[in-house]
PDB file of C-alpha atoms in Angstrom:
ATOM      1  CA  UNK P  23       9.244  33.572  17.652  1.00 65.00           C
ATOM      2  CA  UNK P  24       8.976  30.625  15.231  1.00 76.00           C
ATOM      3  CA  UNK P  25      11.367  27.751  15.840  1.00 87.00           C
ATOM      4  CA  UNK P  26      11.415  27.114  12.106  1.00 93.00           C
ATOM      5  CA  UNK P  27      11.403  30.132   9.669  1.00 94.00           C
ATOM      6  CA  UNK P  28      10.352  29.369   6.159  1.00 96.00           C
ATOM      7  CA  UNK P  29      10.886  31.638   3.143  1.00 95.00           C
ATOM      8  CA  UNK P  30       9.404  32.754   1.024  1.00 97.00           C
ATOM      9  CA  UNK P  31       5.851  32.642   2.368  1.00 95.00           C
ATOM     10  CA  UNK P  32       4.251  32.942  -1.058  1.00 97.00           C
ATOM     11  CA  UNK P  33       5.644  32.039  -4.484  1.00 97.00           C
ATOM     12  CA  UNK P  34       3.836  32.414  -7.814  1.00 97.00           C
ATOM     13  CA  UNK P  35       5.799  31.137 -10.834  1.00 97.00           C
ATOM     14  CA  UNK P  36       5.237  29.970 -14.437  1.00 97.00           C
ATOM     15  CA  UNK P  37       5.335  26.316 -15.459  1.00 97.00           C
ATOM     16  CA  UNK P  38       8.899  25.273 -16.224  1.00 97.00           C
ATOM     17  CA  UNK P  39      10.617  27.570 -13.802  1.00 97.00           C
ATOM     18  CA  UNK P  40      12.901  26.456 -10.958  1.00 98.00           C
ATOM     19  CA  UNK P  41      12.423  27.477  -7.358  1.00 98.00           C
ATOM     20  CA  UNK P  42      13.925  27.002  -3.940  1.00 98.00           C
ATOM     21  CA  UNK P  43      12.203  27.066  -0.567  1.00 98.00           C
ATOM     22  CA  UNK P  44      14.161  27.609   2.628  1.00 97.00           C
ATOM     23  CA  UNK P  45      13.683  26.355   6.196  1.00 96.00           C
ATOM     24  CA  UNK P  46      15.942  27.953   8.820  1.00 94.00           C
ATOM     25  CA  UNK P  47      16.431  27.813  12.518  1.00 92.00           C
ATOM     26  CA  UNK P  48      18.973  28.654  15.249  1.00 88.00           C
ATOM     27  CA  UNK P  49      18.482  25.195  16.728  1.00 88.00           C
ATOM     28  CA  UNK P  50      20.155  21.920  15.795  1.00 88.00           C
ATOM     29  CA  UNK P  51      17.840  19.072  14.820  1.00 86.00           C
ATOM     30  CA  UNK P  52      18.211  15.394  14.680  1.00 85.00           C
ATOM     31  CA  UNK P  53      16.046  15.377  11.538  1.00 87.00           C
ATOM     32  CA  UNK P  54      13.840  17.613   9.455  1.00 92.00           C
ATOM     33  CA  UNK P  55      10.779  16.671   7.489  1.00 93.00           C
ATOM     34  CA  UNK P  56       9.085  18.243   4.403  1.00 96.00           C
ATOM     35  CA  UNK P  57       5.360  17.925   3.795  1.00 97.00           C
ATOM     36  CA  UNK P  58       3.080  19.106   1.018  1.00 97.00           C
ATOM     37  CA  UNK P  59      -0.521  20.033   1.682  1.00 97.00           C
ATOM     38  CA  UNK P  60      -3.090  20.417  -1.006  1.00 94.00           C
ATOM     39  CA  UNK P  61      -6.436  22.328  -0.518  1.00 89.00           C
ATOM     40  CA  UNK P  62      -8.923  20.239   1.392  1.00 87.00           C
ATOM     41  CA  UNK P  63      -6.389  17.658   2.441  1.00 92.00           C
ATOM     42  CA  UNK P  64      -3.985  17.008   5.364  1.00 95.00           C
ATOM     43  CA  UNK P  65      -0.181  17.309   4.909  1.00 96.00           C
ATOM     44  CA  UNK P  66       1.569  14.418   3.239  1.00 95.00           C
ATOM     45  CA  UNK P  67       5.193  13.566   4.181  1.00 93.00           C
ATOM     46  CA  UNK P  68       7.594  13.939   1.276  1.00 96.00           C
ATOM     47  CA  UNK P  69      10.955  13.221   2.844  1.00 94.00           C
ATOM     48  CA  UNK P  70      12.889  13.006   6.111  1.00 91.00           C
ATOM     49  CA  UNK P  71      16.472  14.316   6.209  1.00 92.00           C
ATOM     50  CA  UNK P  72      18.676  13.063   9.018  1.00 89.00           C
ATOM     51  CA  UNK P  73      22.382  13.507   8.294  1.00 89.00           C
ATOM     52  CA  UNK P  74      24.119  16.926   8.033  1.00 91.00           C
ATOM     53  CA  UNK P  75      24.781  17.687   4.372  1.00 93.00           C
ATOM     54  CA  UNK P  76      22.422  14.992   3.184  1.00 95.00           C
ATOM     55  CA  UNK P  77      20.792  15.432  -0.209  1.00 97.00           C
ATOM     56  CA  UNK P  78      17.615  13.466  -1.227  1.00 96.00           C
ATOM     57  CA  UNK P  79      15.872  13.476  -4.560  1.00 97.00           C
ATOM     58  CA  UNK P  80      12.251  12.786  -5.239  1.00 95.00           C
ATOM     59  CA  UNK P  81      11.813  13.101  -9.020  1.00 96.00           C
ATOM     60  CA  UNK P  82      12.098  16.862  -9.723  1.00 97.00           C
ATOM     61  CA  UNK P  83      12.291  17.703  -5.964  1.00 97.00           C
ATOM     62  CA  UNK P  84      15.747  17.951  -4.269  1.00 98.00           C
ATOM     63  CA  UNK P  85      15.917  18.214  -0.519  1.00 97.00           C
ATOM     64  CA  UNK P  86      19.115  19.227   1.379  1.00 96.00           C
ATOM     65  CA  UNK P  87      19.909  19.211   5.099  1.00 95.00           C
ATOM     66  CA  UNK P  88      22.445  21.785   6.140  1.00 94.00           C
ATOM     67  CA  UNK P  89      25.889  20.660   7.309  1.00 92.00           C
ATOM     68  CA  UNK P  90      25.162  22.031  10.867  1.00 92.00           C
ATOM     69  CA  UNK P  91      21.650  20.424  10.789  1.00 91.00           C
ATOM     70  CA  UNK P  92      20.024  23.853  11.451  1.00 92.00           C
ATOM     71  CA  UNK P  93      18.518  24.442   8.057  1.00 94.00           C
ATOM     72  CA  UNK P  94      17.059  22.711   5.003  1.00 96.00           C
ATOM     73  CA  UNK P  95      16.094  23.558   1.546  1.00 97.00           C
ATOM     74  CA  UNK P  96      13.682  22.235  -1.055  1.00 98.00           C
ATOM     75  CA  UNK P  97      14.541  22.864  -4.765  1.00 98.00           C
ATOM     76  CA  UNK P  98      11.974  22.097  -7.525  1.00 98.00           C
ATOM     77  CA  UNK P  99      13.181  21.833 -11.079  1.00 98.00           C
ATOM     78  CA  UNK P 100      10.905  22.688 -13.968  1.00 98.00           C
ATOM     79  CA  UNK P 101       7.826  23.286 -11.843  1.00 97.00           C
ATOM     80  CA  UNK P 102       4.519  21.916 -13.022  1.00 97.00           C
ATOM     81  CA  UNK P 103       0.906  23.037 -12.043  1.00 96.00           C
ATOM     82  CA  UNK P 104       0.609  19.773 -10.094  1.00 95.00           C
ATOM     83  CA  UNK P 105       3.280  21.079  -7.779  1.00 96.00           C
ATOM     84  CA  UNK P 106       0.920  23.738  -6.528  1.00 97.00           C
ATOM     85  CA  UNK P 107       0.335  23.511  -2.803  1.00 97.00           C
ATOM     86  CA  UNK P 108       1.538  24.434   0.672  1.00 97.00           C
ATOM     87  CA  UNK P 109       5.045  23.191   1.439  1.00 98.00           C
ATOM     88  CA  UNK P 110       5.794  22.754   5.190  1.00 97.00           C
ATOM     89  CA  UNK P 111       8.992  21.869   6.972  1.00 96.00           C
ATOM     90  CA  UNK P 112       8.789  20.284  10.408  1.00 94.00           C
ATOM     91  CA  UNK P 113      10.955  19.039  13.100  1.00 90.00           C
ATOM     92  CA  UNK P 114      10.172  16.354  15.772  1.00 81.00           C
ATOM     93  CA  UNK P 115      10.538  17.311  19.422  1.00 77.00           C
ATOM     94  CA  UNK P 116      10.873  14.158  21.582  1.00 72.00           C
ATOM     95  CA  UNK P 117       9.602  14.121  25.070  1.00 66.00           C
ATOM     96  CA  UNK P 118       7.994  10.720  26.029  1.00 58.00           C
ATOM     97  CA  UNK P 119       6.741  10.402  22.535  1.00 63.00           C
ATOM     98  CA  UNK P 120       6.968  13.259  20.114  1.00 69.00           C
ATOM     99  CA  UNK P 121       5.328  16.226  18.588  1.00 82.00           C
ATOM    100  CA  UNK P 122       5.751  17.950  15.225  1.00 87.00           C
ATOM    101  CA  UNK P 123       6.706  21.584  15.165  1.00 90.00           C
ATOM    102  CA  UNK P 124       5.961  23.140  11.737  1.00 94.00           C
ATOM    103  CA  UNK P 125       7.238  26.138   9.978  1.00 95.00           C
ATOM    104  CA  UNK P 126       4.687  28.707   8.623  1.00 95.00           C
ATOM    105  CA  UNK P 127       4.777  27.159   5.192  1.00 96.00           C
ATOM    106  CA  UNK P 128       5.400  28.293   1.608  1.00 97.00           C
ATOM    107  CA  UNK P 129       2.308  28.657  -0.577  1.00 97.00           C
ATOM    108  CA  UNK P 130       3.390  27.746  -4.106  1.00 97.00           C
ATOM    109  CA  UNK P 131       1.286  28.476  -7.147  1.00 97.00           C
ATOM    110  CA  UNK P 132       2.528  27.210 -10.552  1.00 97.00           C
ATOM    111  CA  UNK P 133       0.655  28.738 -13.500  1.00 97.00           C
ATOM    112  CA  UNK P 134       0.401  26.904 -16.810  1.00 95.00           C
TER     113      UNK P 134
ATOM    114  CA  UNK F  16      -5.435   0.103   4.113  1.00 65.00           C
ATOM    115  CA  UNK F  17      -7.873   2.912   4.773  1.00 78.00           C
ATOM    116  CA  UNK F  18      -6.317   6.189   5.684  1.00 93.00           C
ATOM    117  CA  UNK F  19      -6.987   8.394   8.636  1.00 96.00           C
ATOM    118  CA  UNK F  20     -10.613   9.532   8.769  1.00 97.00           C
ATOM    119  CA  UNK F  21     -12.084  12.520  10.409  1.00 98.00           C
ATOM    120  CA  UNK F  22     -15.684  13.411  11.046  1.00 97.00           C
ATOM    121  CA  UNK F  23     -17.394  15.684  10.467  1.00 97.00           C
ATOM    122  CA  UNK F  24     -15.473  17.363   7.616  1.00 97.00           C
ATOM    123  CA  UNK F  25     -17.218  20.682   8.140  1.00 97.00           C
ATOM    124  CA  UNK F  26     -18.854  22.201  11.224  1.00 97.00           C
ATOM    125  CA  UNK F  27     -20.422  25.578  11.963  1.00 98.00           C
ATOM    126  CA  UNK F  28     -21.005  26.594  15.587  1.00 98.00           C
ATOM    127  CA  UNK F  29     -21.663  29.817  17.473  1.00 98.00           C
ATOM    128  CA  UNK F  30     -19.652  31.400  20.250  1.00 98.00           C
ATOM    129  CA  UNK F  31     -20.102  29.769  23.649  1.00 97.00           C
ATOM    130  CA  UNK F  32     -21.072  26.302  22.303  1.00 98.00           C
ATOM    131  CA  UNK F  33     -18.964  23.240  22.517  1.00 98.00           C
ATOM    132  CA  UNK F  34     -17.862  20.833  19.848  1.00 98.00           C
ATOM    133  CA  UNK F  35     -16.560  17.290  19.552  1.00 98.00           C
ATOM    134  CA  UNK F  36     -14.433  16.125  16.613  1.00 98.00           C
ATOM    135  CA  UNK F  37     -13.604  12.495  15.898  1.00 98.00           C
ATOM    136  CA  UNK F  38     -10.631  10.797  14.446  1.00 98.00           C
ATOM    137  CA  UNK F  39     -10.116   7.137  13.336  1.00 97.00           C
ATOM    138  CA  UNK F  40      -6.469   6.205  12.833  1.00 96.00           C
ATOM    139  CA  UNK F  41      -4.991   3.823  10.326  1.00 93.00           C
ATOM    140  CA  UNK F  42      -5.603   0.290  11.449  1.00 92.00           C
ATOM    141  CA  UNK F  43      -2.798  -0.772  13.896  1.00 89.00           C
ATOM    142  CA  UNK F  44      -1.651   2.754  14.602  1.00 89.00           C
ATOM    143  CA  UNK F  45      -1.665   3.431  18.315  1.00 89.00           C
ATOM    144  CA  UNK F  46      -0.545   7.098  18.507  1.00 90.00           C
ATOM    145  CA  UNK F  47      -2.986   9.955  17.545  1.00 93.00           C
ATOM    146  CA  UNK F  48      -1.998  13.567  17.455  1.00 94.00           C
ATOM    147  CA  UNK F  49      -4.153  16.631  16.946  1.00 97.00           C
ATOM    148  CA  UNK F  50      -3.129  19.891  15.291  1.00 97.00           C
ATOM    149  CA  UNK F  51      -4.851  23.218  14.720  1.00 97.00           C
ATOM    150  CA  UNK F  52      -4.142  25.032  11.403  1.00 97.00           C
ATOM    151  CA  UNK F  53      -4.971  28.689  10.926  1.00 95.00           C
ATOM    152  CA  UNK F  54      -3.759  31.291   8.379  1.00 91.00           C
ATOM    153  CA  UNK F  55      -2.149  33.403  11.124  1.00 88.00           C
ATOM    154  CA  UNK F  56      -0.460  30.750  13.303  1.00 90.00           C
ATOM    155  CA  UNK F  57       0.001  27.942  10.904  1.00 92.00           C
ATOM    156  CA  UNK F  58       0.002  24.330  12.125  1.00 95.00           C
ATOM    157  CA  UNK F  59       0.232  24.015  15.823  1.00 95.00           C
ATOM    158  CA  UNK F  60       0.376  20.915  17.937  1.00 93.00           C
ATOM    159  CA  UNK F  61      -2.532  20.411  20.373  1.00 96.00           C
ATOM    160  CA  UNK F  62      -1.962  17.012  22.010  1.00 92.00           C
ATOM    161  CA  UNK F  63      -0.859  13.398  21.426  1.00 92.00           C
ATOM    162  CA  UNK F  64      -2.508  10.263  22.758  1.00 92.00           C
ATOM    163  CA  UNK F  65      -0.976   6.816  22.984  1.00 90.00           C
ATOM    164  CA  UNK F  66      -2.701   3.804  24.532  1.00 89.00           C
ATOM    165  CA  UNK F  67      -5.459   5.963  25.882  1.00 93.00           C
ATOM    166  CA  UNK F  68      -3.079   8.269  27.676  1.00 93.00           C
ATOM    167  CA  UNK F  69      -2.189  11.831  26.786  1.00 92.00           C
ATOM    168  CA  UNK F  70       1.527  11.803  26.332  1.00 87.00           C
ATOM    169  CA  UNK F  71       2.234  15.294  25.049  1.00 87.00           C
ATOM    170  CA  UNK F  72       0.407  18.572  25.214  1.00 90.00           C
ATOM    171  CA  UNK F  73       0.780  21.852  23.317  1.00 91.00           C
ATOM    172  CA  UNK F  74       0.249  25.438  24.490  1.00 91.00           C
ATOM    173  CA  UNK F  75      -3.468  25.602  24.329  1.00 95.00           C
ATOM    174  CA  UNK F  76      -6.027  26.574  27.014  1.00 96.00           C
ATOM    175  CA  UNK F  77      -7.901  24.034  28.988  1.00 96.00           C
ATOM    176  CA  UNK F  78     -10.925  24.450  26.840  1.00 97.00           C
ATOM    177  CA  UNK F  79      -9.246  22.095  24.395  1.00 98.00           C
ATOM    178  CA  UNK F  80      -9.265  18.527  25.560  1.00 97.00           C
ATOM    179  CA  UNK F  81      -9.126  15.092  24.096  1.00 97.00           C
ATOM    180  CA  UNK F  82      -9.296  11.373  24.730  1.00 97.00           C
ATOM    181  CA  UNK F  83      -8.457   8.145  23.087  1.00 97.00           C
ATOM    182  CA  UNK F  84     -10.445   4.900  23.248  1.00 97.00           C
ATOM    183  CA  UNK F  85      -9.245   1.343  23.496  1.00 96.00           C
ATOM    184  CA  UNK F  86      -9.525   0.895  19.672  1.00 94.00           C
ATOM    185  CA  UNK F  87      -7.222   3.955  19.272  1.00 94.00           C
ATOM    186  CA  UNK F  88     -10.000   6.088  17.990  1.00 97.00           C
ATOM    187  CA  UNK F  89      -9.686   9.635  19.420  1.00 98.00           C
ATOM    188  CA  UNK F  90     -11.979  12.595  20.026  1.00 98.00           C
ATOM    189  CA  UNK F  91     -11.146  16.211  20.788  1.00 98.00           C
ATOM    190  CA  UNK F  92     -13.478  18.583  22.504  1.00 98.00           C
ATOM    191  CA  UNK F  93     -13.525  22.293  22.536  1.00 98.00           C
ATOM    192  CA  UNK F  94     -15.752  23.978  25.105  1.00 96.00           C
ATOM    193  CA  UNK F  95     -16.990  27.592  25.197  1.00 97.00           C
ATOM    194  CA  UNK F  96     -16.098  28.172  21.623  1.00 98.00           C
ATOM    195  CA  UNK F  97     -14.478  31.572  20.666  1.00 97.00           C
ATOM    196  CA  UNK F  98     -14.257  33.173  17.273  1.00 97.00           C
ATOM    197  CA  UNK F  99     -10.496  32.475  17.263  1.00 96.00           C
ATOM    198  CA  UNK F 100     -11.170  28.782  17.414  1.00 97.00           C
ATOM    199  CA  UNK F 101     -12.165  28.842  13.737  1.00 98.00           C
ATOM    200  CA  UNK F 102      -9.583  26.596  12.114  1.00 97.00           C
ATOM    201  CA  UNK F 103      -8.818  23.433  10.345  1.00 97.00           C
ATOM    202  CA  UNK F 104      -8.331  20.674  12.925  1.00 98.00           C
ATOM    203  CA  UNK F 105      -6.040  17.880  11.730  1.00 98.00           C
ATOM    204  CA  UNK F 106      -5.558  14.497  13.213  1.00 97.00           C
ATOM    205  CA  UNK F 107      -2.554  12.371  12.508  1.00 94.00           C
ATOM    206  CA  UNK F 108      -1.705   8.744  13.445  1.00 92.00           C
ATOM    207  CA  UNK F 109       1.595   6.896  13.611  1.00 88.00           C
ATOM    208  CA  UNK F 110       2.906   3.346  14.168  1.00 81.00           C
ATOM    209  CA  UNK F 111       4.007   1.882  16.440  1.00 66.00           C
ATOM    210  CA  UNK F 112       3.562   5.022  18.484  1.00 54.00           C
ATOM    211  CA  UNK F 113       7.034   5.377  20.002  1.00 55.00           C
ATOM    212  CA  UNK F 114       8.029   8.218  17.727  1.00 54.00           C
ATOM    213  CA  UNK F 115       6.513  10.676  15.264  1.00 55.00           C
ATOM    214  CA  UNK F 116       8.949  10.036  12.422  1.00 62.00           C
ATOM    215  CA  UNK F 117       6.082   9.261  10.028  1.00 83.00           C
ATOM    216  CA  UNK F 118       2.690  10.761  10.757  1.00 88.00           C
ATOM    217  CA  UNK F 119      -0.268  10.140   8.539  1.00 92.00           C
ATOM    218  CA  UNK F 120      -2.691  13.033   8.444  1.00 95.00           C
ATOM    219  CA  UNK F 121      -6.390  12.957   7.885  1.00 97.00           C
ATOM    220  CA  UNK F 122      -8.222  15.510   5.723  1.00 96.00           C
ATOM    221  CA  UNK F 123      -9.170  17.616   8.724  1.00 97.00           C
ATOM    222  CA  UNK F 124     -12.361  19.054  10.123  1.00 98.00           C
ATOM    223  CA  UNK F 125     -13.081  22.659   9.122  1.00 97.00           C
ATOM    224  CA  UNK F 126     -14.622  24.437  12.175  1.00 98.00           C
ATOM    225  CA  UNK F 127     -16.194  27.813  11.675  1.00 98.00           C
ATOM    226  CA  UNK F 128     -17.257  29.720  14.859  1.00 98.00           C
ATOM    227  CA  UNK F 129     -19.845  32.496  14.243  1.00 97.00           C
TER     228      UNK F 129
END
């Protein structure tokens, strides 16, 4: 059983469309992170959400942390081909240092 | 500042062999973590090193091991390779090493086991 469930797993849309990716869990987290990974590269941190109900914006990307701090969403407005990639949510498990636990990821393809 | 570098970028091995992968963290970063990424299992935590000590370990068999040197560079070793070990191995570094709030990933080493 995955600690973090992401949906959808795959998404193929046309340029200009909007989309939302979800990251859900039955556990409560102190924070959640979102990464984007492009082919041939490692994941790059986009944002960290910390407070329940928090909304953060990064240009056309809007990140929300659920009120109960168990889930998060990523909304992209007017998607562009440059948004294509693997989007991953992750939580930090602290135990004398920490480790990242990732969701399975959402593979996004934006066609021109 | 140079980013996290990993060598080699690509590697092909056969079953039963062993392999060593190298990671150089961002200058000043003292924590290095290793992850395995496969299409079926996604990104999974292998282990974390801080000041030459393994601080955290994931659920992988003992064939997977690592170490960190005094300059924070790290290596991971996989012995008696199996077909299922084919994966992208990612290394990430963080500063000052007391948390993993911001991890910087390298481009990975693509290991293929034949």
